[in-house]
Short mmCIF file of C-alpha atoms in Angstrom, two decimals:
data_model
loop_
_atom_site.label_atom_id
_atom_site.label_comp_id
_atom_site.label_asym_id
_atom_site.label_seq_id
_atom_site.Cartn_x
_atom_site.Cartn_y
_atom_site.Cartn_z
CA UNK B 1 -83.55 -54.04 -97.08
CA UNK B 2 -81.45 -56.72 -95.32
CA UNK B 3 -79.06 -57.75 -98.09
CA UNK B 4 -75.93 -59.71 -97.21
CA UNK B 5 -73.90 -59.38 -100.36
CA UNK B 6 -70.35 -60.66 -100.63
CA UNK B 7 -67.35 -59.15 -102.38
CA UNK B 8 -64.12 -61.05 -102.99
CA UNK B 9 -60.86 -59.13 -103.30
CA UNK B 10 -58.08 -60.46 -105.49
CA UNK B 11 -54.95 -58.71 -104.24
CA UNK B 12 -52.77 -59.77 -107.10
CA UNK B 13 -54.77 -57.72 -109.61
CA UNK B 14 -54.69 -54.47 -107.63
CA UNK B 15 -52.29 -51.59 -107.98
CA UNK B 16 -49.67 -50.75 -105.39
CA UNK B 17 -49.86 -47.05 -104.53
CA UNK B 18 -47.14 -44.90 -102.98
CA UNK B 19 -48.94 -41.85 -101.63
CA UNK B 20 -46.36 -39.89 -99.63
CA UNK B 21 -46.68 -42.39 -96.81
CA UNK B 22 -45.63 -46.01 -96.49
CA UNK B 23 -46.61 -48.10 -99.50
CA UNK B 24 -50.38 -48.68 -99.50
CA UNK B 25 -52.84 -50.75 -101.47
CA UNK B 26 -56.41 -49.69 -102.29
CA UNK B 27 -58.88 -52.44 -103.12
CA UNK B 28 -62.18 -52.41 -104.99
CA UNK B 29 -65.07 -50.43 -103.52
CA UNK B 30 -67.88 -51.80 -101.40
CA UNK B 31 -71.16 -50.23 -102.47
CA UNK B 32 -74.59 -49.88 -100.88
CA UNK B 33 -77.86 -49.00 -102.54
CA UNK B 34 -79.27 -45.52 -102.16
CA UNK B 35 -81.76 -45.68 -99.32
CA UNK B 36 -83.89 -42.54 -99.46
CA UNK B 37 -86.94 -44.61 -98.51
CA UNK B 38 -85.26 -46.72 -95.81
CA UNK B 39 -87.18 -47.01 -92.57
CA UNK B 40 -85.62 -45.70 -89.37
CA UNK B 41 -83.40 -48.43 -87.92
CA UNK B 42 -83.29 -50.46 -91.12
CA UNK B 43 -79.94 -52.15 -91.81
CA UNK B 44 -77.95 -53.22 -94.83
CA UNK B 45 -74.88 -55.47 -94.73
CA UNK B 46 -71.99 -56.30 -97.03
CA UNK B 47 -69.26 -58.89 -96.50
CA UNK B 48 -65.77 -58.59 -97.99
CA UNK B 49 -63.35 -61.51 -98.27
CA UNK B 50 -59.77 -61.59 -99.48
CA UNK B 51 -56.25 -62.81 -98.87
CA UNK B 52 -53.13 -60.73 -98.27
CA UNK B 53 -49.85 -62.33 -99.33
CA UNK B 54 -46.54 -62.23 -97.51
CA UNK B 55 -44.85 -58.93 -98.26
CA UNK B 56 -48.10 -56.96 -98.37
CA UNK B 57 -47.90 -53.17 -97.97
CA UNK B 58 -48.10 -51.70 -94.48
CA UNK B 59 -51.65 -50.49 -95.14
CA UNK B 60 -54.47 -51.82 -97.28
CA UNK B 61 -57.57 -49.67 -97.79
CA UNK B 62 -61.06 -50.97 -98.47
CA UNK B 63 -63.23 -48.12 -99.88
CA UNK B 64 -66.86 -48.12 -98.70
CA UNK B 65 -69.39 -46.00 -100.59
CA UNK B 66 -71.68 -44.70 -97.85
CA UNK B 67 -75.04 -43.32 -99.09
CA UNK B 68 -76.98 -40.50 -97.45
CA UNK B 69 -79.28 -41.14 -94.52
CA UNK B 70 -76.93 -43.42 -92.55
CA UNK B 71 -77.06 -43.14 -88.77
CA UNK B 72 -74.40 -45.70 -87.86
CA UNK B 73 -71.62 -47.69 -89.47
CA UNK B 74 -70.47 -50.93 -87.87
CA UNK B 75 -67.49 -53.03 -88.94
CA UNK B 76 -66.45 -56.48 -87.76
CA UNK B 77 -63.65 -58.67 -89.04
CA UNK B 78 -61.92 -62.00 -88.65
CA UNK B 79 -58.78 -63.51 -90.14
CA UNK B 80 -57.10 -66.89 -90.13
CA UNK B 81 -54.19 -67.87 -87.90
CA UNK B 82 -52.51 -70.90 -89.49
CA UNK B 83 -49.75 -72.77 -87.73
CA UNK B 84 -46.27 -71.51 -88.61
CA UNK B 85 -42.78 -72.92 -88.00
CA UNK B 86 -40.96 -71.94 -84.82
CA UNK B 87 -39.38 -68.51 -85.23
CA UNK B 88 -41.72 -67.49 -88.04
CA UNK B 89 -44.24 -64.70 -87.52
CA UNK B 90 -47.90 -65.66 -87.75
CA UNK B 91 -50.82 -63.54 -88.89
CA UNK B 92 -51.71 -60.29 -87.14
CA UNK B 93 -54.08 -57.78 -88.75
CA UNK B 94 -54.82 -54.31 -87.39
CA UNK B 95 -57.87 -52.24 -88.32
CA UNK B 96 -59.17 -48.68 -88.31
CA UNK B 97 -61.28 -46.33 -90.42
CA UNK B 98 -61.18 -42.99 -92.27
CA UNK B 99 -64.29 -41.03 -93.24
CA UNK B 100 -65.27 -39.27 -96.46
CA UNK B 101 -62.53 -36.68 -95.99
CA UNK B 102 -59.99 -39.24 -97.16
CA UNK B 103 -56.82 -41.05 -96.12
CA UNK B 104 -54.28 -38.31 -96.83
CA UNK B 105 -51.28 -38.51 -94.50
CA UNK B 106 -51.91 -36.10 -91.64
CA UNK B 107 -55.34 -35.22 -93.08
CA UNK B 108 -58.69 -34.76 -91.40
CA UNK B 109 -60.30 -38.07 -92.33
CA UNK B 110 -59.13 -40.15 -89.36
CA UNK B 111 -62.02 -41.59 -87.34
CA UNK B 112 -60.40 -44.30 -85.27
CA UNK B 113 -57.99 -47.16 -84.85
CA UNK B 114 -58.08 -50.23 -82.63
CA UNK B 115 -55.04 -52.05 -83.98
CA UNK B 116 -55.50 -55.70 -83.12
CA UNK B 117 -57.30 -55.03 -79.83
CA UNK B 118 -60.90 -55.40 -81.11
CA UNK B 119 -62.78 -57.50 -83.63
CA UNK B 120 -65.56 -54.96 -84.24
CA UNK B 121 -66.37 -51.29 -83.87
CA UNK B 122 -69.13 -48.78 -84.59
CA UNK B 123 -69.41 -45.02 -85.10
CA UNK B 124 -72.36 -42.66 -84.95
CA UNK B 125 -72.93 -39.02 -84.09
CA UNK B 126 -73.42 -39.48 -80.36
CA UNK B 127 -71.17 -42.46 -79.58
CA UNK B 128 -68.43 -44.75 -80.84
CA UNK B 129 -66.46 -47.79 -79.79
CA UNK B 130 -63.46 -46.86 -77.58
CA UNK B 131 -60.62 -45.89 -79.89
CA UNK B 132 -62.99 -44.29 -82.42
CA UNK B 133 -64.25 -40.72 -82.80
CA UNK B 134 -68.01 -40.05 -82.54
CA UNK B 135 -69.48 -37.90 -85.26
CA UNK B 136 -71.93 -37.94 -88.16
CA UNK B 137 -71.74 -40.71 -90.75
CA UNK B 138 -71.71 -38.52 -93.82
CA UNK B 139 -72.26 -39.53 -97.41
CA UNK B 140 -69.12 -40.29 -99.41
CA UNK B 141 -66.24 -42.73 -99.77
CA UNK B 142 -65.04 -44.04 -96.43
CA UNK B 143 -62.00 -46.30 -96.10
CA UNK B 144 -61.51 -49.24 -93.80
CA UNK B 145 -57.77 -49.32 -93.07
CA UNK B 146 -56.17 -52.73 -92.67
CA UNK B 147 -52.68 -52.99 -91.24
CA UNK B 148 -51.07 -56.40 -91.89
CA UNK B 149 -48.64 -56.25 -88.97
CA UNK B 150 -47.22 -59.69 -89.76
CA UNK B 151 -48.25 -62.19 -92.45
CA UNK B 152 -47.68 -65.94 -92.27
CA UNK B 153 -46.05 -67.76 -95.21
CA UNK B 154 -49.48 -69.14 -96.14
CA UNK B 155 -50.91 -65.62 -96.48
CA UNK B 156 -53.59 -63.87 -94.43
CA UNK B 157 -57.24 -64.52 -95.31
CA UNK B 158 -59.74 -62.05 -93.90
CA UNK B 159 -63.50 -61.49 -93.73
CA UNK B 160 -64.89 -57.98 -93.16
CA UNK B 161 -68.57 -57.35 -92.46
CA UNK B 162 -69.90 -53.80 -92.87
CA UNK B 163 -73.36 -52.92 -91.58
CA UNK B 164 -75.07 -49.58 -92.17
CA UNK B 165 -78.01 -48.53 -90.02
CA UNK B 166 -80.30 -45.90 -91.53
CA UNK B 167 -82.15 -43.17 -89.69
CA UNK B 168 -81.80 -39.75 -88.15
CA UNK B 169 -78.45 -39.18 -86.46
CA UNK B 170 -78.28 -38.74 -82.72
CA UNK B 171 -77.26 -35.46 -81.16
CA UNK B 172 -73.50 -34.96 -81.16
CA UNK B 173 -71.87 -34.64 -77.75
CA UNK B 174 -69.52 -31.71 -77.23
CA UNK B 175 -66.23 -33.06 -75.87
CA UNK B 176 -65.04 -31.96 -72.42
CA UNK B 177 -61.32 -32.15 -71.66
CA UNK B 178 -59.38 -32.21 -68.39
CA UNK B 179 -57.92 -28.91 -67.16
CA UNK B 180 -54.31 -28.03 -67.95
CA UNK B 181 -53.48 -27.37 -64.29
CA UNK B 182 -54.01 -28.94 -60.89
CA UNK B 183 -53.63 -27.37 -57.46
CA UNK B 184 -49.94 -28.10 -56.98
CA UNK B 185 -47.48 -27.01 -54.29
CA UNK B 186 -45.63 -24.26 -56.14
CA UNK B 187 -42.04 -25.09 -57.09
CA UNK B 188 -41.67 -28.69 -55.98
CA UNK B 189 -40.88 -32.23 -57.08
CA UNK B 190 -43.86 -33.84 -58.83
CA UNK B 191 -44.21 -37.52 -59.68
CA UNK B 192 -45.70 -38.73 -62.95
CA UNK B 193 -46.22 -41.58 -65.40
CA UNK B 194 -46.48 -40.43 -69.01
CA UNK B 195 -46.99 -43.72 -70.87
CA UNK B 196 -50.31 -45.42 -70.07
CA UNK B 197 -52.95 -47.36 -72.00
CA UNK B 198 -56.67 -47.67 -71.30
CA UNK B 199 -59.45 -49.53 -73.09
CA UNK B 200 -59.36 -46.71 -75.65
CA UNK B 201 -56.54 -48.65 -77.34
CA UNK B 202 -55.15 -52.04 -76.26
CA UNK B 203 -55.36 -51.57 -72.50
CA UNK B 204 -57.96 -53.22 -70.30
CA UNK B 205 -58.51 -50.51 -67.71
CA UNK B 206 -60.92 -47.60 -67.73
CA UNK B 207 -59.69 -44.04 -67.19
CA UNK B 208 -61.26 -44.12 -63.71
CA UNK B 209 -59.35 -47.28 -62.82
CA UNK B 210 -56.08 -45.82 -64.08
CA UNK B 211 -56.63 -42.58 -62.16
CA UNK B 212 -57.28 -44.51 -58.94
CA UNK B 213 -54.09 -46.53 -59.45
CA UNK B 214 -52.14 -43.35 -60.22
CA UNK B 215 -53.25 -41.76 -56.97
CA UNK B 216 -52.37 -44.90 -55.05
CA UNK B 217 -48.91 -44.82 -56.66
CA UNK B 218 -48.32 -41.31 -55.33
CA UNK B 219 -48.49 -39.67 -58.75
CA UNK B 220 -49.21 -36.00 -59.29
CA UNK B 221 -49.56 -36.17 -63.08
CA UNK B 222 -50.16 -38.66 -65.88
CA UNK B 223 -50.24 -38.51 -69.68
CA UNK B 224 -52.68 -40.48 -71.83
CA UNK B 225 -50.90 -42.32 -74.66
CA UNK B 226 -53.22 -44.56 -76.63
CA UNK B 227 -51.83 -46.27 -79.71
CA UNK B 228 -52.53 -44.19 -82.84
CA UNK B 229 -55.69 -42.51 -81.63
CA UNK B 230 -56.74 -39.45 -79.65
CA UNK B 231 -60.19 -40.90 -78.95
CA UNK B 232 -59.56 -41.01 -75.18
CA UNK B 233 -58.95 -37.27 -74.83
CA UNK B 234 -62.58 -36.48 -74.08
CA UNK B 235 -62.91 -39.20 -71.43
CA UNK B 236 -60.51 -38.02 -68.72
CA UNK B 237 -62.15 -34.85 -67.42
CA UNK B 238 -64.17 -36.69 -64.79
CA UNK B 239 -61.14 -38.36 -63.22
CA UNK B 240 -58.75 -35.38 -63.14
CA UNK B 241 -58.75 -33.25 -60.02
CA UNK B 242 -56.85 -30.81 -57.85
CA UNK B 243 -54.56 -33.67 -56.86
CA UNK B 244 -54.01 -35.20 -60.33
CA UNK B 245 -53.03 -33.43 -63.54
CA UNK B 246 -54.09 -35.38 -66.64
CA UNK B 247 -52.15 -34.45 -69.77
CA UNK B 248 -53.27 -35.64 -73.19
CA UNK B 249 -51.21 -37.33 -75.87
CA UNK B 250 -50.78 -40.37 -78.09
CA UNK B 251 -48.34 -43.22 -78.57
CA UNK B 252 -47.53 -42.79 -82.23
CA UNK B 253 -46.98 -46.43 -83.19
CA UNK B 254 -45.14 -46.75 -86.49
CA UNK B 255 -43.54 -49.83 -88.08
CA UNK B 256 -40.11 -48.41 -87.13
CA UNK B 257 -40.67 -47.51 -83.51
CA UNK B 258 -43.02 -45.80 -81.08
CA UNK B 259 -42.95 -42.21 -79.83
CA UNK B 260 -45.01 -40.64 -77.03
CA UNK B 261 -46.60 -37.31 -77.87
CA UNK B 262 -46.60 -35.88 -74.36
CA UNK B 263 -49.03 -33.15 -73.36
CA UNK B 264 -50.54 -32.11 -76.67
CA UNK B 265 -53.55 -29.85 -77.07
CA UNK B 266 -56.92 -31.60 -76.66
CA UNK B 267 -58.08 -33.37 -79.81
CA UNK B 268 -54.64 -33.53 -81.43
CA UNK B 269 -54.16 -36.47 -83.81
CA UNK B 270 -50.64 -37.44 -84.91
CA UNK B 271 -50.40 -39.73 -87.93
CA UNK B 272 -48.27 -42.88 -87.78
CA UNK B 273 -48.40 -44.26 -91.35
CA UNK B 274 -44.74 -43.99 -92.35
CA UNK B 275 -41.39 -45.65 -91.84
CA UNK B 276 -37.96 -44.13 -91.27
CA UNK B 277 -37.13 -44.53 -94.97
CA UNK B 278 -40.11 -42.31 -95.90
CA UNK B 279 -38.47 -39.26 -94.31
CA UNK B 280 -41.76 -38.11 -92.77
CA UNK B 281 -41.10 -38.20 -89.04
CA UNK B 282 -39.74 -34.66 -88.80
CA UNK B 283 -43.06 -33.33 -90.11
CA UNK B 284 -44.99 -35.08 -87.36
CA UNK B 285 -42.50 -34.24 -84.64
CA UNK B 286 -43.15 -30.61 -85.56
CA UNK B 287 -46.88 -31.35 -85.47
CA UNK B 288 -46.49 -32.56 -81.87
CA UNK B 289 -44.62 -29.41 -80.87
CA UNK B 290 -47.05 -27.07 -82.60
CA UNK B 291 -49.76 -28.74 -80.53
CA UNK B 292 -47.81 -27.93 -77.36
CA UNK B 293 -46.39 -31.41 -76.82
CA UNK B 294 -43.03 -33.06 -76.24
CA UNK B 295 -41.49 -35.70 -78.52
CA UNK B 296 -40.40 -38.73 -76.45
CA UNK B 297 -39.20 -41.90 -78.24
CA UNK B 298 -40.47 -44.88 -76.24
CA UNK B 299 -38.68 -48.13 -75.31
CA UNK B 300 -36.04 -47.54 -78.03
CA UNK B 301 -34.50 -51.02 -77.75
CA UNK B 302 -37.69 -53.06 -77.29
CA UNK B 303 -37.55 -56.35 -79.18
CA UNK B 304 -41.17 -56.71 -80.36
CA UNK B 305 -41.77 -56.36 -84.12
CA UNK B 306 -41.69 -52.68 -85.09
CA UNK B 307 -41.05 -51.49 -81.51
CA UNK B 308 -37.36 -50.56 -81.68
CA UNK B 309 -36.68 -46.89 -82.48
CA UNK B 310 -35.25 -46.31 -85.98
CA UNK B 311 -35.78 -42.57 -86.55
CA UNK B 312 -32.76 -41.25 -84.65
CA UNK B 313 -32.90 -38.78 -81.78
CA UNK B 314 -32.47 -35.45 -83.55
CA UNK B 315 -36.11 -34.53 -82.87
CA UNK B 316 -36.33 -35.92 -79.32
CA UNK B 317 -37.17 -33.68 -76.34
CA UNK B 318 -36.53 -36.60 -73.98
CA UNK B 319 -36.12 -40.36 -74.33
CA UNK B 320 -37.89 -43.12 -72.42
CA UNK B 321 -34.89 -45.05 -71.10
CA UNK B 322 -36.81 -47.18 -68.57
CA UNK B 323 -40.10 -48.78 -69.65
CA UNK B 324 -42.06 -50.93 -67.20
CA UNK B 325 -40.33 -53.71 -65.23
CA UNK B 326 -36.56 -53.35 -65.63
CA UNK B 327 -35.30 -55.73 -68.33
CA UNK B 328 -32.15 -56.17 -70.47
CA UNK B 329 -33.51 -53.88 -73.20
CA UNK B 330 -33.79 -51.11 -70.59
CA UNK B 331 -30.16 -51.73 -69.65
CA UNK B 332 -29.22 -51.35 -73.33
CA UNK B 333 -31.31 -48.16 -73.57
CA UNK B 334 -29.56 -46.77 -70.49
CA UNK B 335 -26.12 -47.48 -71.99
CA UNK B 336 -27.17 -45.96 -75.31
CA UNK B 337 -28.46 -42.83 -73.58
CA UNK B 338 -25.24 -42.53 -71.60
CA UNK B 339 -23.28 -42.72 -74.86
CA UNK B 340 -25.37 -39.80 -76.13
CA UNK B 341 -24.43 -37.83 -73.02
CA UNK B 342 -20.74 -38.51 -73.72
CA UNK B 343 -21.20 -37.36 -77.32
CA UNK B 344 -22.88 -34.16 -76.10
CA UNK B 345 -19.80 -33.06 -74.18
CA UNK B 346 -17.12 -34.38 -76.54
CA UNK B 347 -14.81 -31.64 -77.86
CA UNK B 348 -17.16 -28.79 -76.96
CA UNK B 349 -20.02 -30.19 -78.98
CA UNK B 350 -22.53 -28.59 -76.61
CA UNK B 351 -21.65 -25.07 -77.73
CA UNK B 352 -21.33 -25.91 -81.40
CA UNK B 353 -24.82 -27.38 -81.51
CA UNK B 354 -26.22 -24.37 -79.70
CA UNK B 355 -24.66 -22.07 -82.28
CA UNK B 356 -25.97 -24.21 -85.12
CA UNK B 357 -29.48 -24.22 -83.59
CA UNK B 358 -30.21 -27.92 -83.82
CA UNK B 359 -33.68 -28.48 -85.27
CA UNK B 360 -36.32 -29.82 -82.93
CA UNK B 361 -34.68 -29.12 -79.59
CA UNK B 362 -33.75 -25.51 -80.30
CA UNK B 363 -30.05 -26.24 -79.92
CA UNK B 364 -30.31 -27.80 -76.45
CA UNK B 365 -27.19 -29.79 -75.90
CA UNK B 366 -28.35 -33.11 -74.43
CA UNK B 367 -31.42 -35.32 -74.25
CA UNK B 368 -32.95 -35.98 -70.81
CA UNK B 369 -34.11 -39.44 -69.77
CA UNK B 370 -37.56 -40.50 -68.58
CA UNK B 371 -39.11 -43.62 -67.11
CA UNK B 372 -42.74 -44.73 -67.51
CA UNK B 373 -44.79 -47.83 -66.77
CA UNK B 374 -46.41 -48.46 -70.18
CA UNK B 375 -49.11 -50.16 -68.11
CA UNK B 376 -51.91 -51.87 -70.05
CA UNK B 377 -53.68 -54.27 -67.69
CA UNK B 378 -53.27 -56.30 -64.51
CA UNK B 379 -50.65 -57.03 -63.26
CA UNK B 380 -48.93 -54.00 -64.90
CA UNK B 381 -48.12 -51.49 -62.16
CA UNK B 382 -49.05 -47.87 -62.84
CA UNK B 383 -46.24 -45.61 -61.65
CA UNK B 384 -43.48 -48.20 -61.88
CA UNK B 385 -41.29 -46.57 -62.87
CA UNK B 386 -42.18 -42.92 -62.48
CA UNK B 387 -40.46 -39.68 -63.48
CA UNK B 388 -40.00 -37.16 -60.65
CA UNK B 389 -39.82 -33.61 -62.03
CA UNK B 390 -38.82 -30.33 -60.42
CA UNK B 391 -41.43 -27.92 -61.77
CA UNK B 392 -42.62 -24.44 -60.88
CA UNK B 393 -46.20 -25.66 -60.51
CA UNK B 394 -48.48 -28.55 -61.35
CA UNK B 395 -49.44 -27.38 -64.82
CA UNK B 396 -48.93 -28.88 -68.25
CA UNK B 397 -46.43 -26.22 -69.28
CA UNK B 398 -44.45 -26.33 -66.03
CA UNK B 399 -44.15 -30.12 -66.03
CA UNK B 400 -43.10 -30.12 -69.67
CA UNK B 401 -40.51 -27.42 -69.02
CA UNK B 402 -39.02 -29.48 -66.18
CA UNK B 403 -38.87 -32.60 -68.34
CA UNK B 404 -37.33 -30.70 -71.26
CA UNK B 405 -34.70 -29.17 -68.98
CA UNK B 406 -33.79 -32.54 -67.45
CA UNK B 407 -34.68 -31.49 -63.91
CA UNK B 408 -35.84 -34.98 -63.09
CA UNK B 409 -34.98 -38.40 -61.82
CA UNK B 410 -36.59 -41.79 -62.31
CA UNK B 411 -37.77 -43.96 -59.41
CA UNK B 412 -39.20 -47.46 -59.32
CA UNK B 413 -41.99 -46.35 -56.96
CA UNK B 414 -43.21 -43.60 -54.66
CA UNK B 415 -41.02 -45.06 -51.92
CA UNK B 416 -37.77 -43.97 -53.61
CA UNK B 417 -36.67 -40.36 -53.21
CA UNK B 418 -33.36 -38.91 -54.40
CA UNK B 419 -31.64 -35.59 -53.75
CA UNK B 420 -28.58 -35.14 -55.97
CA UNK B 421 -26.25 -32.13 -55.86
CA UNK B 422 -22.75 -31.03 -56.82
CA UNK B 423 -20.94 -28.40 -54.72
CA UNK B 424 -17.74 -26.49 -55.49
CA UNK B 425 -15.00 -25.34 -53.16
CA UNK B 426 -16.57 -21.89 -52.70
CA UNK B 427 -20.05 -23.19 -51.95
CA UNK B 428 -21.39 -22.90 -55.49
CA UNK B 429 -23.78 -25.72 -56.26
CA UNK B 430 -25.95 -27.30 -58.97
CA UNK B 431 -28.75 -29.82 -58.99
CA UNK B 432 -30.12 -32.41 -61.39
CA UNK B 433 -30.08 -31.16 -64.98
CA UNK B 434 -27.92 -28.19 -64.06
CA UNK B 435 -24.31 -27.17 -64.51
CA UNK B 436 -21.70 -26.38 -61.87
CA UNK B 437 -19.62 -23.67 -63.52
CA UNK B 438 -16.20 -24.33 -61.98
CA UNK B 439 -12.63 -24.32 -63.21
CA UNK B 440 -11.14 -27.65 -64.38
CA UNK B 441 -9.17 -28.39 -61.20
CA UNK B 442 -11.74 -27.10 -58.71
CA UNK B 443 -12.63 -29.79 -56.14
CA UNK B 444 -16.27 -30.82 -56.46
CA UNK B 445 -18.29 -32.82 -53.94
CA UNK B 446 -21.07 -34.93 -55.42
CA UNK B 447 -23.75 -35.91 -52.89
CA UNK B 448 -26.72 -38.25 -53.18
CA UNK B 449 -29.33 -38.51 -50.42
CA UNK B 450 -31.53 -41.61 -50.70
CA UNK B 451 -34.66 -42.85 -49.00
CA UNK B 452 -36.74 -45.94 -49.71
CA UNK B 453 -33.99 -48.18 -51.15
CA UNK B 454 -33.02 -50.94 -48.70
CA UNK B 455 -29.76 -52.77 -49.54
CA UNK B 456 -29.34 -50.86 -52.80
CA UNK B 457 -25.94 -49.63 -53.96
CA UNK B 458 -25.18 -46.19 -55.36
CA UNK B 459 -23.09 -45.76 -58.51
CA UNK B 460 -21.75 -42.47 -59.82
CA UNK B 461 -21.40 -42.54 -63.61
CA UNK B 462 -19.39 -40.02 -65.62
CA UNK B 463 -18.25 -39.61 -69.21
CA UNK B 464 -15.50 -42.12 -68.28
CA UNK B 465 -17.98 -44.70 -67.00
CA UNK B 466 -18.71 -45.90 -63.47
CA UNK B 467 -16.13 -44.26 -61.21
CA UNK B 468 -17.61 -44.97 -57.80
CA UNK B 469 -19.78 -47.71 -56.28
CA UNK B 470 -20.95 -47.53 -52.69
CA UNK B 471 -21.47 -50.23 -50.13
CA UNK B 472 -25.10 -51.39 -49.85
CA UNK B 473 -27.43 -49.01 -48.06
CA UNK B 474 -28.81 -50.19 -44.73
CA UNK B 475 -32.01 -52.22 -44.51
CA UNK B 476 -33.83 -49.04 -43.47
CA UNK B 477 -33.23 -47.86 -47.04
CA UNK B 478 -31.87 -44.39 -46.27
CA UNK B 479 -28.38 -43.02 -46.62
CA UNK B 480 -26.06 -40.32 -47.88
CA UNK B 481 -23.25 -41.03 -50.34
CA UNK B 482 -20.55 -38.52 -51.29
CA UNK B 483 -17.74 -38.56 -53.84
CA UNK B 484 -14.98 -36.12 -54.70
CA UNK B 485 -14.01 -35.22 -58.27
CA UNK B 486 -13.08 -32.29 -60.51
CA UNK B 487 -14.51 -30.95 -63.80
CA UNK B 488 -11.27 -32.04 -65.48
CA UNK B 489 -11.90 -35.61 -64.38
CA UNK B 490 -15.67 -35.76 -64.95
CA UNK B 491 -17.56 -33.70 -67.53
CA UNK B 492 -20.82 -34.82 -65.94
CA UNK B 493 -21.96 -37.04 -63.11
CA UNK B 494 -25.20 -38.92 -62.82
CA UNK B 495 -26.34 -41.26 -60.06
CA UNK B 496 -27.73 -44.78 -60.27
CA UNK B 497 -29.44 -46.72 -57.52
CA UNK B 498 -29.11 -50.48 -58.05
CA UNK B 499 -30.68 -53.48 -56.36
CA UNK B 500 -28.44 -56.23 -55.10
CA UNK B 501 -27.49 -58.88 -57.62
CA UNK B 502 -27.07 -62.54 -56.74
CA UNK B 503 -23.69 -63.06 -58.40
CA UNK B 504 -21.62 -62.25 -61.44
CA UNK B 505 -20.35 -59.06 -63.06
CA UNK B 506 -23.69 -57.62 -64.18
CA UNK B 507 -25.21 -54.87 -62.03
CA UNK B 508 -28.53 -55.32 -60.32
CA UNK B 509 -31.75 -53.86 -61.68
CA UNK B 510 -32.31 -50.16 -61.30
CA UNK B 511 -34.24 -48.80 -58.34
CA UNK B 512 -33.72 -45.26 -59.59
CA UNK B 513 -31.39 -42.96 -61.51
CA UNK B 514 -30.91 -39.27 -62.12
CA UNK B 515 -30.37 -37.08 -65.10
CA UNK B 516 -26.83 -35.68 -65.04
CA UNK B 517 -25.20 -32.67 -63.45
CA UNK B 518 -22.64 -31.15 -65.80
CA UNK B 519 -19.33 -29.97 -64.34
CA UNK B 520 -17.10 -27.14 -65.56
CA UNK B 521 -17.53 -23.99 -67.52
CA UNK B 522 -18.74 -24.22 -71.08
CA UNK B 523 -15.93 -24.38 -73.62
#
């Protein structure tokens, strides 16, 4: 039984299906003979060929009729990459698989996704390719999921080879997950990087390599965030420890932007097969929260195809303003976030939204910022940037509570430390993410203590814009900068730490920045 049968798909004769998700196309089934008498280890192969035209649906499903007695399913694929004119997208085809439980949006059939990172994968009871979920290969209709990310004008021709191996299944391995707490130092500032990729999606590092780099970067916590799969969750327990909290999550990678599910329960899968126009994101934001996670839109102004955030920020618990090395799209994200801060204090909007009980954030009045590395491979630097959070302990819940409350600042490395406070005339004070409840004309002293930032300048930013810029800090990198204001003059103040710039009006790249301190009593 070593057949190598071929099936040719003609896309033009198939039916376009809209199934509550983005438009999808289901092709003709691939069938295998019943193999009740197949010898252990015997294999059977089918090859599927077809062409996807420009304008294909976001997802194309290839049904595979899997008979009983299968120990392993293996899939490999190739596709053509014709030359295209400058400025025109070429071919890129993602791949994944759903088992006999089906492809329903948010259903239980998901068994793995590798996007465009791999050309083949396998699944069986005791093992699977990174990015895929081990488990039995049960009888029924499986679906290979193709995602034509971009299609050249000439179309996208593909070959898929499916190989079934018959025999008794191996013994399933019970997953072991990292603990939800580390030793910690009680209430303290903890450093973390919550957007990281390993070889369980399109990264090139193992969990052990990432953990070693995280420790070297001075991190206390990290969050796993593989693209569209939770397959890595069971592979971090060995590298967590008293000194490193490993939270579990996913980078939900849609065609209209990416969002980090931060600190979800082990084994949580969050579906990604929708666009903003499908009005489905709210459902999956709630799914993240029910699983104990935070909703954090990632790199909202990234310029890669499908990377910019298009779902709005009504469901966001925080927003990733700084992603990896500081670039112009981070500067745009910073300005956009600052505009949201201004909107949050305009005409007493804070209180109105609390009274209305805004969905998703429980009526909280502003969205905190985060910074993460989004590191995939060398030379990406884990922990650059990093989010430094004031938390009651080094546990999942405490770190999340600090992030949600905005008690955090972002630093380019472990070398940068910031202490930011606002003090009133009677000694009342507030820190990052807090509010100094003072009368409109009360004098307020804003103070930033800095270490690890040689020749950087400090800027104090308010709802009116940048109102103070310091002289460069000394070469030693430490200094204290103070500024006087009133709640009437500044509804909030946040601090930026900027590198020197060679010339011109544009500010230098960030070395760090804080979430705001709000000034004045609530309206």
